[in-house]
Coordinates of N, CA, C and O in Angstrom, one line a residue:
M12 N 18.0 -5.1 2.4 CA 18.9 -5.0 1.3 C 19.6 -4.1 1.9 O 19.1 -3.0 2.0
G13 N 21.2 -3.9 2.0 CA 21.7 -2.3 2.2 C 22.1 -1.6 1.1 O 21.3 -1.4 0.3
E14 N 22.4 -0.4 1.9 CA 22.4 0.6 0.7 C 23.6 -0.1 -0.7 O 23.3 0.8 -1.6
R15 N 24.4 -0.3 -0.3 CA 25.3 -1.3 -1.1 C 24.7 -1.8 -2.1 O 24.8 -1.7 -3.0
G16 N 23.2 -2.9 -1.8 CA 22.9 -3.5 -2.7 C 22.2 -2.7 -3.6 O 21.5 -2.8 -4.8
R17 N 21.1 -1.7 -2.8 CA 20.4 -0.6 -4.1 C 21.2 -0.1 -4.9 O 20.9 0.2 -5.9
R18 N 22.6 0.3 -4.8 CA 23.5 1.0 -5.4 C 23.9 0.2 -6.9 O 23.6 0.7 -7.9
G19 N 23.9 -0.9 -6.5 CA 24.5 -2.1 -7.8 C 23.3 -2.3 -8.6 O 23.3 -1.9 -9.5
W20 N 22.1 -2.2 -8.1 CA 20.8 -2.5 -8.9 C 20.6 -1.1 -9.8 O 20.1 -0.9 -11.4
L21 N 21.0 0.2 -8.9 CA 20.8 1.4 -9.6 C 22.2 1.6 -10.8 O 21.6 2.2 -11.7
V22 N 23.1 1.6 -10.6 CA 23.9 1.0 -11.6 C 23.9 0.0 -12.7 O 24.1 0.7 -14.2
L23 N 23.0 -0.9 -12.4 CA 22.7 -1.9 -13.9 C 21.4 -0.9 -14.4 O 21.4 -1.3 -15.7
A24 N 20.6 -0.2 -13.9 CA 19.5 -0.2 -14.3 C 19.9 1.2 -15.4 O 19.4 1.7 -16.3
V25 N 20.8 1.5 -14.8 CA 21.3 3.1 -15.5 C 22.3 2.8 -16.7 O 22.0 2.7 -17.8
A26 N 23.0 1.8 -16.8 CA 23.9 1.1 -17.4 C 23.2 1.1 -18.8 O 23.4 0.5 -19.7
L27 N 22.4 -0.3 -18.4 CA 21.5 -1.2 -19.9 C 21.3 -0.6 -20.5 O 21.8 0.0 -21.8
P28 N 20.7 1.2 -20.3 CA 19.8 1.7 -21.4 C 20.7 2.8 -21.9 O 20.5 3.1 -22.9
V29 N 22.0 3.1 -21.0 CA 22.8 4.3 -21.8 C 24.0 3.2 -22.5 O 24.6 3.2 -23.4
G30 N 24.4 2.1 -21.9 CA 25.7 1.2 -22.2 C 25.1 1.2 -23.6 O 26.4 0.6 -24.5
L31 N 23.9 -0.1 -24.6 CA 23.4 -0.2 -24.9 C 23.7 0.3 -26.3 O 24.2 -0.2 -26.8
P32 N 22.6 1.5 -26.5 CA 23.4 2.3 -27.4 C 24.9 2.8 -27.7 O 25.3 2.3 -29.0
L33 N 25.1 3.0 -26.7 CA 26.9 3.1 -27.0 C 27.9 2.2 -27.2 O 28.3 2.4 -28.1
L34 N 27.2 0.6 -27.4 CA 27.9 -0.3 -28.1 C 27.3 -0.7 -29.1 O 27.8 -1.5 -29.7
A35 N 26.5 0.2 -29.7 CA 25.7 0.3 -30.8 C 25.1 -1.0 -31.1 O 24.9 -1.7 -32.1
Q36 N 24.4 -1.4 -30.0 CA 23.4 -2.6 -29.8 C 21.9 -2.0 -30.0 O 21.3 -2.1 -28.8
W37 N 21.6 -1.7 -31.0 CA 20.0 -0.6 -30.5 C 19.2 -1.7 -30.9 O 18.2 -1.5 -30.0
Q38 N 19.1 -3.3 -31.5 CA 18.3 -4.1 -31.0 C 18.0 -4.4 -29.7 O 16.7 -4.6 -29.2
A39 N 19.3 -4.7 -29.4 CA 19.3 -5.3 -27.5 C 18.5 -3.7 -26.4 O 18.3 -4.1 -26.0
A40 N 19.0 -2.2 -27.0 CA 18.3 -1.3 -26.4 C 17.0 -1.3 -26.6 O 16.1 -1.3 -25.7
A41 N 16.9 -1.9 -27.8 CA 15.5 -1.5 -28.3 C 14.1 -2.7 -27.3 O 13.3 -2.2 -26.9
A42 N 14.8 -4.0 -27.1 CA 14.4 -4.8 -26.9 C 14.4 -4.8 -25.4 O 13.4 -4.6 -24.4
F43 N 14.5 -4.0 -24.5 CA 15.3 -3.5 -22.7 C 14.1 -2.7 -23.1 O 13.4 -3.1 -21.8
S44 N 14.1 -1.6 -23.6 CA 12.9 -0.9 -23.4 C 11.5 -1.5 -23.5 O 11.2 -1.0 -22.5
G45 N 11.4 -2.0 -24.7 CA 10.0 -2.9 -24.6 C 9.5 -3.4 -23.3 O 8.6 -4.1 -22.7
L46 N 10.9 -4.1 -22.9 CA 10.5 -5.0 -21.7 C 10.2 -4.0 -20.3 O 9.4 -4.2 -19.5
V47 N 11.0 -2.9 -20.4 CA 10.8 -1.9 -19.2 C 9.2 -1.8 -19.4 O 8.4 -1.6 -18.3
V48 N 8.7 -1.0 -20.7 CA 7.4 -0.6 -20.8 C 6.3 -1.9 -20.2 O 6.2 -1.5 -19.6
V49 N 6.7 -2.8 -20.7 CA 5.5 -4.2 -20.4 C 5.8 -4.5 -19.1 O 4.3 -4.3 -18.8
L50 N 6.7 -4.6 -18.5 CA 6.9 -5.0 -17.1 C 6.1 -3.8 -15.9 O 5.6 -4.5 -15.2
V51 N 6.8 -2.8 -16.6 CA 6.6 -1.5 -15.3 C 5.3 -0.5 -16.2 O 4.9 -0.2 -15.0
G52 N 4.7 -0.7 -17.3 CA 4.0 0.0 -17.4 C 2.6 -0.3 -16.7 O 1.5 0.5 -16.3
P53 N 1.9 -2.0 -17.0 CA 0.9 -1.6 -16.1 C 1.0 -1.6 -14.6 O -0.4 -0.9 -14.2
V54 N 2.1 -2.1 -14.1 CA 1.8 -1.7 -12.8 C 1.6 -0.2 -12.5 O 0.7 0.3 -11.4
L55 N 2.4 0.5 -12.6 CA 2.7 1.9 -12.6 C 1.2 2.5 -12.8 O 0.4 3.0 -12.6
A56 N 0.3 2.3 -14.1 CA -0.9 2.6 -14.6 C -1.9 2.0 -12.8 O -2.7 3.0 -13.5
V57 N -1.8 1.0 -13.6 CA -3.0 0.4 -12.1 C -2.5 0.9 -11.0 O -3.8 1.9 -10.3
Q58 N -1.2 1.1 -10.1 CA -1.2 2.2 -8.9 C -2.0 4.0 -9.2 O -2.4 4.3 -8.5
W59 N -1.6 4.1 -10.5 CA -2.1 5.9 -10.5 C -3.5 5.9 -10.9 O -4.4 6.8 -9.9
W60 N -4.4 4.7 -11.6 CA -5.6 4.8 -11.3 C -6.3 4.3 -9.9 O -7.2 4.7 -9.8
S61 N -5.3 3.5 -9.2 CA -6.3 3.2 -8.2 C -6.1 4.4 -7.3 O -6.9 4.9 -6.4
R62 N -4.9 5.1 -7.0 CA -5.3 6.1 -6.6 C -6.1 8.1 -7.3 O -6.3 8.3 -6.2
R63 N -6.4 7.6 -8.3 CA -7.2 8.5 -8.8 C -8.5 8.2 -8.9 O -9.3 9.1 -8.3
R64 N -8.7 6.7 -8.5 CA -10.4 6.8 -8.3 C -10.2 6.8 -6.8 O -11.0 7.7 -6.4
Q65 N -9.3 6.6 -6.0 CA -9.5 6.6 -4.5 C -10.3 8.8 -4.4 O -10.7 8.4 -3.7
R66 N -9.1 9.4 -4.7 CA -9.5 10.9 -4.8 C -10.7 11.5 -5.1 O -10.9 11.8 -4.4
A67 N -11.2 10.6 -6.5 CA -11.9 10.8 -6.4 C -13.2 10.6 -5.7 O -14.5 11.3 -5.6
A68 N -13.5 9.1 -5.3 CA -14.2 8.8 -4.1 C -14.6 9.8 -2.9 O -15.5 10.1 -2.3
H69 N -13.4 10.2 -2.5 CA -13.2 10.9 -0.9 C -13.6 13.0 -1.9 O -14.4 13.0 -0.7
A70 N -14.0 12.9 -2.7 CA -14.4 14.2 -3.4 C -15.4 14.0 -3.0 O -16.6 14.8 -3.3
R71 N -16.4 12.7 -3.1 CA -17.6 12.9 -3.6 C -18.3 12.3 -2.0 O -19.8 11.9 -2.0
G72 N -17.3 12.7 -0.4 CA -17.6 12.4 0.3 C -17.3 10.8 1.1 O -18.1 10.4 2.0
V73 N -17.4 9.9 0.1 CA -16.9 8.7 0.6 C -15.7 8.7 1.4 O -14.8 9.0 1.0
R74 N -16.0 7.8 2.5 CA -14.8 7.9 3.7 C -14.2 6.1 3.9 O -14.6 5.7 4.4
R75 N -13.3 6.4 2.5 CA -12.9 4.5 2.9 C -11.4 4.4 1.8 O -11.4 5.5 0.8
W76 N -11.0 4.2 2.5 CA -9.6 4.3 1.9 C -8.9 2.7 1.6 O -9.3 1.8 2.2
I77 N -8.1 2.4 0.9 CA -7.1 1.3 0.4 C -5.7 1.1 1.0 O -5.3 2.1 1.0
G78 N -5.7 -0.1 1.3 CA -4.2 -0.2 1.6 C -3.9 -1.4 1.7 O -4.5 -3.0 1.2
H79 N -2.5 -1.4 2.7 CA -1.9 -3.0 3.1 C -1.4 -2.8 4.5 O -1.0 -1.7 4.5
L80 N -1.8 -3.8 5.4 CA -1.5 -4.2 6.7 C -0.5 -4.7 6.3 O -0.4 -6.0 5.6
P81 N 0.7 -5.0 7.5 CA 1.8 -6.2 7.6 C 0.7 -6.7 8.0 O 0.3 -7.2 9.0
L82 N 1.8 -8.3 7.4 CA 1.5 -9.3 7.6 C 1.4 -9.9 9.0 O 0.1 -10.5 9.5
E83 N 2.2 -9.6 9.7 CA 2.3 -9.7 11.4 C 1.2 -9.2 12.5 O 0.7 -9.8 12.9
R84 N 0.7 -7.9 11.4 CA -0.6 -7.1 12.4 C -1.4 -8.1 11.9 O -2.9 -8.0 12.6
A85 N -1.9 -8.5 10.2 CA -2.8 -8.9 10.0 C -3.0 -10.1 11.0 O -4.5 -10.1 11.2
V86 N -2.6 -10.8 11.4 CA -2.4 -12.4 11.4 C -3.1 -12.3 12.8 O -4.0 -13.1 13.3
G87 N -3.0 -11.4 14.0 CA -3.8 -10.7 15.2 C -5.3 -10.9 14.7 O -6.0 -11.0 15.6
L88 N -6.0 -10.5 14.0 CA -7.3 -9.9 13.7 C -7.6 -11.0 13.2 O -9.2 -11.5 12.9
W89 N -7.3 -11.6 12.0 CA -7.9 -12.7 11.5 C -6.7 -13.9 11.1 O -5.4 -13.7 11.1
D90 N -7.4 -15.0 11.0 CA -7.1 -16.6 10.7 C -7.1 -17.0 9.9 O -7.3 -17.1 8.6
L91 N -5.3 -16.4 9.2 CA -5.1 -16.4 7.8 C -4.8 -17.5 7.4 O -4.3 -17.8 5.6
G92 N -3.8 -18.5 8.1 CA -3.8 -19.8 7.8 C -2.1 -19.6 7.4 O -1.2 -19.3 7.1
V93 N -1.3 -20.9 7.4 CA 0.4 -21.1 7.0 C 0.4 -20.2 5.1 O 1.3 -19.6 5.1
G94 N -0.4 -20.5 4.5 CA -0.2 -19.8 3.2 C -0.4 -18.6 3.2 O 0.0 -18.0 1.7
A95 N -0.5 -17.5 4.1 CA -0.5 -16.6 4.0 C 0.6 -15.4 3.7 O 1.0 -14.8 2.8
A96 N 1.8 -16.1 4.4 CA 3.1 -15.8 3.6 C 3.1 -15.6 2.5 O 3.9 -14.6 2.0
F97 N 2.7 -16.6 1.6 CA 3.3 -16.4 0.1 C 2.2 -15.7 -0.4 O 2.6 -15.2 -0.9
L98 N 0.8 -15.5 -0.1 CA 0.1 -14.3 -0.6 C 0.4 -13.1 -0.3 O 0.1 -12.6 -1.2
F99 N 0.4 -13.0 0.9 CA 0.7 -11.6 1.4 C 2.1 -11.3 1.6 O 2.2 -10.3 3.0
G100 N 3.0 -11.2 1.2 CA 4.4 -11.2 1.8 C 4.8 -9.9 2.0 O 5.4 -9.1 2.8
G101 N 3.8 -8.7 0.9 CA 4.3 -7.2 0.9 C 3.1 -6.5 2.0 O 3.1 -6.0 1.9
G102 N 2.0 -7.4 2.6 CA 1.2 -7.5 3.5 C -0.2 -7.7 2.9 O -0.6 -7.9 1.8
V103 N -1.1 -7.7 3.7 CA -2.6 -7.9 3.6 C -3.3 -7.4 2.3 O -3.5 -5.5 3.6
P104 N -3.7 -7.3 1.5 CA -4.7 -6.0 0.6 C -6.2 -5.7 2.0 O -6.7 -6.8 2.1
V105 N -6.2 -4.4 2.4 CA -7.4 -3.9 3.5 C -7.9 -3.0 2.5 O -7.3 -2.0 2.1
R106 N -9.3 -2.9 3.2 CA -10.2 -1.7 2.9 C -10.6 -0.9 4.7 O -11.0 -2.0 4.7
L107 N -10.3 0.5 4.8 CA -10.3 0.9 5.8 C -12.0 1.6 5.7 O -11.4 2.9 4.7
T108 N -12.9 1.7 6.8 CA -14.0 2.4 5.9 C -14.5 3.0 7.5 O -14.4 2.6 8.5
A109 N -14.6 4.8 7.7 CA -15.5 4.7 8.2 C -16.8 4.8 8.4 O -17.4 5.0 7.6
R110 N -17.0 4.7 9.9 CA -18.9 3.9 9.9 C -18.9 5.1 11.4 O -17.7 5.1 12.4
P111 N -20.3 5.5 11.5 CA -20.4 5.8 12.9 C -19.9 4.8 14.2 O -20.1 5.9 15.1
T112 N -19.6 4.2 13.7 CA -19.7 3.1 15.6 C -17.9 3.0 15.0 O -17.3 2.9 16.5
G113 N -17.2 3.4 14.3 CA -16.0 3.5 14.2 C -14.9 2.9 13.0 O -15.9 3.4 11.7
L114 N -13.7 2.7 13.1 CA -12.9 2.0 11.5 C -13.2 0.7 11.5 O -12.5 -0.4 12.2
T115 N -13.8 0.2 10.5 CA -14.0 -0.7 9.9 C -12.6 -1.6 9.1 O -12.6 -0.8 7.7
L116 N -12.1 -2.5 9.4 CA -11.3 -3.1 8.0 C -11.5 -4.1 8.1 O -12.3 -5.0 8.5
A117 N -11.5 -4.4 6.7 CA -12.0 -5.8 5.6 C -10.5 -6.2 5.0 O -10.1 -5.1 4.0
I118 N -10.6 -7.1 4.3 CA -9.6 -8.1 3.5 C -10.5 -7.7 2.3 O -11.4 -7.5 1.5
R119 N -9.4 -6.8 1.2 CA -10.1 -6.4 -0.3 C -10.1 -7.9 -0.9 O -8.9 -8.9 -1.0
G120 N -10.7 -7.8 -2.2 CA -10.9 -8.8 -2.9 C -10.8 -10.7 -2.8 O -11.5 -10.4 -1.6
P121 N -10.6 -11.5 -3.2 CA -10.9 -12.5 -3.3 C -10.9 -12.9 -2.0 O -10.9 -14.4 -1.8
F122 N -10.0 -12.2 -1.3 CA -9.5 -13.1 -0.2 C -10.0 -13.0 1.1 O -10.3 -13.9 2.3
G123 N -11.0 -11.8 1.5 CA -12.3 -11.7 2.4 C -13.3 -12.5 1.7 O -13.1 -13.3 1.7
G124 N -14.1 -12.6 2.8 CA -15.4 -13.0 3.0 C -15.7 -13.5 3.5 O -15.6 -12.7 5.3
P125 N -17.0 -14.5 4.3 CA -17.5 -15.0 5.5 C -15.9 -15.5 6.6 O -16.5 -15.5 7.9
R126 N -14.8 -16.1 6.0 CA -14.3 -16.6 6.8 C -13.2 -15.4 7.6 O -13.1 -15.8 8.6
H127 N -13.0 -14.6 6.8 CA -12.6 -13.3 7.3 C -13.2 -12.1 7.2 O -13.4 -11.1 6.7
A128 N -14.1 -12.4 8.4 CA -15.0 -11.2 8.4 C -14.1 -9.6 8.8 O -13.3 -10.0 9.7
P129 N -15.1 -8.5 8.4 CA -14.5 -7.3 9.0 C -14.1 -6.9 10.3 O -15.3 -7.7 11.3
V130 N -13.6 -6.7 10.8 CA -12.9 -5.8 12.3 C -13.1 -4.1 12.2 O -12.7 -3.9 11.4
T131 N -14.1 -3.9 13.4 CA -14.6 -2.7 13.8 C -14.0 -2.2 15.0 O -13.7 -3.0 15.7
V132 N -13.0 -1.4 14.6 CA -12.0 -0.7 16.2 C -13.3 0.8 16.3 O -13.3 2.0 15.6
Q133 N -13.9 0.6 17.4 CA -14.3 1.7 18.3 C -14.0 3.1 18.0 O -13.0 2.6 18.5
W134 N -14.7 4.1 18.2 CA -13.8 5.4 17.9 C -13.4 5.3 19.5 O -12.4 6.5 19.6
S135 N -13.8 5.4 20.2 CA -14.0 5.1 21.7 C -12.2 4.4 22.4 O -11.5 4.8 22.9
D136 N -12.0 3.2 21.4 CA -10.7 2.6 21.4 C -9.4 3.0 20.5 O -8.2 2.6 21.0
I137 N -9.8 4.5 20.2 CA -8.6 5.2 19.0 C -7.9 6.2 20.3 O -8.8 7.2 20.4
A138 N -7.0 5.8 20.6 CA -6.4 7.0 20.9 C -5.5 8.2 20.2 O -5.5 9.1 20.5
G139 N -5.2 7.7 19.2 CA -4.5 8.7 18.1 C -4.0 7.8 16.9 O -4.2 6.9 16.4
V140 N -3.8 9.1 16.4 CA -3.5 8.8 14.3 C -1.9 9.6 14.0 O -2.1 10.9 14.2
R141 N -1.5 9.0 13.2 CA -0.3 9.9 12.7 C -0.2 9.0 11.1 O -0.2 7.9 10.9
A142 N 0.2 10.4 10.3 CA 0.7 9.7 9.1 C 2.1 10.3 8.7 O 2.4 11.1 9.0
G143 N 2.6 9.4 8.2 CA 3.8 10.0 7.5 C 4.4 9.1 6.2 O 3.6 8.7 6.1
P144 N 5.3 10.0 5.5 CA 6.0 9.3 4.3 C 6.3 7.8 4.3 O 7.4 8.2 5.2
A145 N 6.1 7.1 3.5 CA 6.9 5.5 3.2 C 8.0 5.7 2.5 O 8.2 4.5 2.0
G146 N 7.7 6.4 1.6 CA 8.8 6.6 0.5 C 8.2 5.4 -1.0 O 6.8 5.2 -0.9
R147 N 8.8 4.4 -1.0 CA 7.9 3.6 -2.2 C 8.3 2.3 -1.7 O 8.1 1.2 -2.6
A148 N 9.0 1.9 -0.5 CA 9.0 0.7 0.3 C 8.6 0.8 1.7 O 9.0 2.0 2.2
T149 N 8.7 -0.8 2.3 CA 8.0 -0.7 3.8 C 8.5 -1.4 4.2 O 9.9 -2.1 3.5
E150 N 9.2 -1.4 5.5 CA 9.6 -2.2 5.3 C 9.5 -3.7 5.8 O 10.5 -4.5 5.9
W151 N 8.3 -3.8 5.6 CA 7.7 -5.1 6.0 C 7.7 -5.9 3.9 O 7.0 -6.6 4.2
G152 N 8.0 -5.2 2.8 CA 8.4 -5.7 1.6 C 7.3 -5.0 1.1 O 7.5 -5.4 -0.2
R153 N 6.8 -4.2 1.3 CA 5.7 -3.1 0.7 C 6.2 -2.5 -0.7 O 7.0 -1.8 -0.1
V154 N 6.3 -2.6 -2.0 CA 6.8 -2.1 -2.9 C 5.6 -1.1 -3.7 O 4.8 -1.9 -4.3
A155 N 6.2 0.1 -3.9 CA 5.0 0.2 -5.2 C 6.0 1.9 -6.2 O 7.1 2.2 -5.4
L156 N 5.5 2.0 -7.1 CA 6.0 3.1 -8.2 C 5.9 4.1 -7.5 O 6.8 4.8 -7.7
L157 N 4.6 4.4 -6.9 CA 3.8 5.7 -7.0 C 4.6 5.9 -5.2 O 4.2 4.8 -4.4
P158 N 4.5 6.9 -4.5 CA 5.0 7.1 -3.2 C 3.7 6.8 -2.4 O 2.5 7.0 -2.8
L159 N 4.3 6.0 -0.9 CA 3.3 5.8 -0.2 C 3.2 6.3 0.9 O 4.0 7.4 1.2
T160 N 2.1 6.2 1.5 CA 2.0 6.8 3.2 C 1.3 5.9 4.0 O 0.8 5.4 3.9
T161 N 2.4 6.1 5.3 CA 2.1 5.2 6.5 C 1.3 5.6 7.3 O 1.8 6.6 7.7
V162 N -0.3 5.3 7.9 CA -0.7 5.8 8.8 C -0.6 4.2 9.9 O -1.2 3.2 9.8
T163 N -0.8 5.1 11.2 CA -0.6 4.6 12.3 C -2.0 5.1 13.0 O -1.8 6.1 13.4
V164 N -2.5 4.1 13.8 CA -3.9 4.6 14.5 C -3.5 3.8 15.6 O -3.5 2.2 15.7
H165 N -3.2 4.5 16.8 CA -2.5 4.1 18.2 C -3.9 3.8 18.6 O -5.1 4.6 18.8
L166 N -4.2 2.5 19.6 CA -5.3 1.8 20.1 C -5.0 2.8 21.6 O -3.9 2.8 22.2
V167 N -6.0 2.9 22.7 CA -6.3 3.1 24.0 C -5.4 2.1 24.7 O -4.4 2.3 25.7
H168 N -5.1 0.8 24.4 CA -4.5 -0.5 25.2 C -3.0 -0.8 24.7 O -2.8 -1.5 25.3
G169 N -2.6 0.4 24.2 CA -0.9 0.2 23.9 C -0.6 -0.2 22.5 O 0.2 -0.2 22.0
A170 N -2.0 -1.3 21.9 CA -1.2 -1.8 20.7 C -1.6 -0.4 19.2 O -2.1 0.9 19.7
A171 N -1.1 -0.7 18.4 CA -1.8 0.1 17.1 C -1.9 -1.0 16.0 O -1.0 -2.2 15.8
F172 N -2.1 -0.4 14.5 CA -2.4 -1.1 13.6 C -2.0 0.2 12.4 O -2.1 1.4 12.7
V173 N -0.6 -0.4 11.8 CA -0.2 -0.1 10.6 C -0.7 0.1 9.2 O -1.2 -1.3 8.8
M174 N -0.7 0.9 8.4 CA -2.3 1.0 7.2 C -0.7 1.2 6.7 O -0.4 3.0 6.1
T175 N -0.1 1.2 5.0 CA 0.0 2.0 3.9 C -0.6 2.5 3.2 O -1.8 0.9 2.4
T176 N -1.0 3.3 2.4 CA -1.9 3.6 1.4 C -1.0 4.7 0.2 O -0.2 5.0 0.6
H177 N -1.6 4.8 -1.0 CA -1.2 5.6 -1.8 C -1.8 6.7 -1.8 O -1.3 8.0 -2.0
D178 N -2.9 7.0 -1.0 CA -3.7 8.1 -0.9 C -4.4 8.2 0.4 O -5.4 7.2 0.8
A179 N -4.1 8.7 1.5 CA -4.4 9.2 3.0 C -5.3 10.3 3.3 O -5.2 10.2 4.3
A180 N -5.6 10.9 2.3 CA -6.4 12.3 2.7 C -7.5 11.9 2.7 O -8.4 11.3 3.2
G181 N -7.6 12.7 4.3 CA -8.7 13.3 4.7 C -9.1 12.1 6.1 O -9.6 12.1 7.2
L182 N -8.1 10.9 6.5 CA -7.9 10.1 6.9 C -7.6 9.9 8.8 O -8.4 10.1 9.6
V183 N -6.7 10.8 8.5 CA -5.8 11.6 9.9 C -7.2 12.5 10.3 O -7.1 12.3 11.7
E184 N -7.6 13.5 9.6 CA -8.3 14.6 10.2 C -9.5 14.0 10.4 O -10.2 14.5 11.7
L185 N -10.2 12.9 9.9 CA -11.3 11.9 10.8 C -11.0 11.4 11.7 O -12.1 12.0 12.9
V186 N -9.6 10.5 12.0 CA -9.7 9.9 13.2 C -9.0 11.3 14.3 O -10.0 10.8 15.2
E187 N -8.8 12.2 14.2 CA -8.8 13.1 15.0 C -9.7 13.7 15.4 O -10.5 13.5 16.9
A188 N -10.7 14.1 14.8 CA -11.8 14.5 15.1 C -12.7 13.0 15.4 O -13.7 14.1 16.5
R189 N -13.1 12.4 15.4 CA -13.9 11.3 16.0 C -13.0 10.8 17.4 O -14.4 10.2 17.9
S190 N -12.0 10.6 17.2 CA -11.6 10.1 18.5 C -11.0 11.2 19.5 O -11.5 10.9 20.8
G191 N -11.1 12.2 19.1 CA -10.9 13.3 19.9 C -12.1 13.7 21.3 O -12.5 14.0 21.8

């Protein structure tokens, strides 16, 4: 979607809550406000709770990060099948865990399991890592209300895997210390 399309949605998002009360449409304004609270509130609450839970785990010393891997990168790791595009259009939900042998990637939730076994990348196979802000959307379609961070782990063989997360605290430092 181009910059022009985003402006159109922004204008509409501002016009409805401002225009309806100006037109004395108080019931429509209240209905619109209720709809926004019902639709956006739970998503924002879940993302906020996920970030809070992840930061609390890091404070306790747990080295596990949750995020999403782009579908085209995940297909190289697991046999996801044809329906994966419908399930994981915005990215495959993954859990990245630091272990003594390396970084282990596992599919989160009901989609993981014996068919999609976790994949471990050895510390010696990691060439470097970098992280940067992704804003609230990624180029592969992941959208979030809270800001995302994109973490790219470069492998010795020239490949890389990219993961977006709400909180990458400690991941870059840990990978740099272990792989260096």
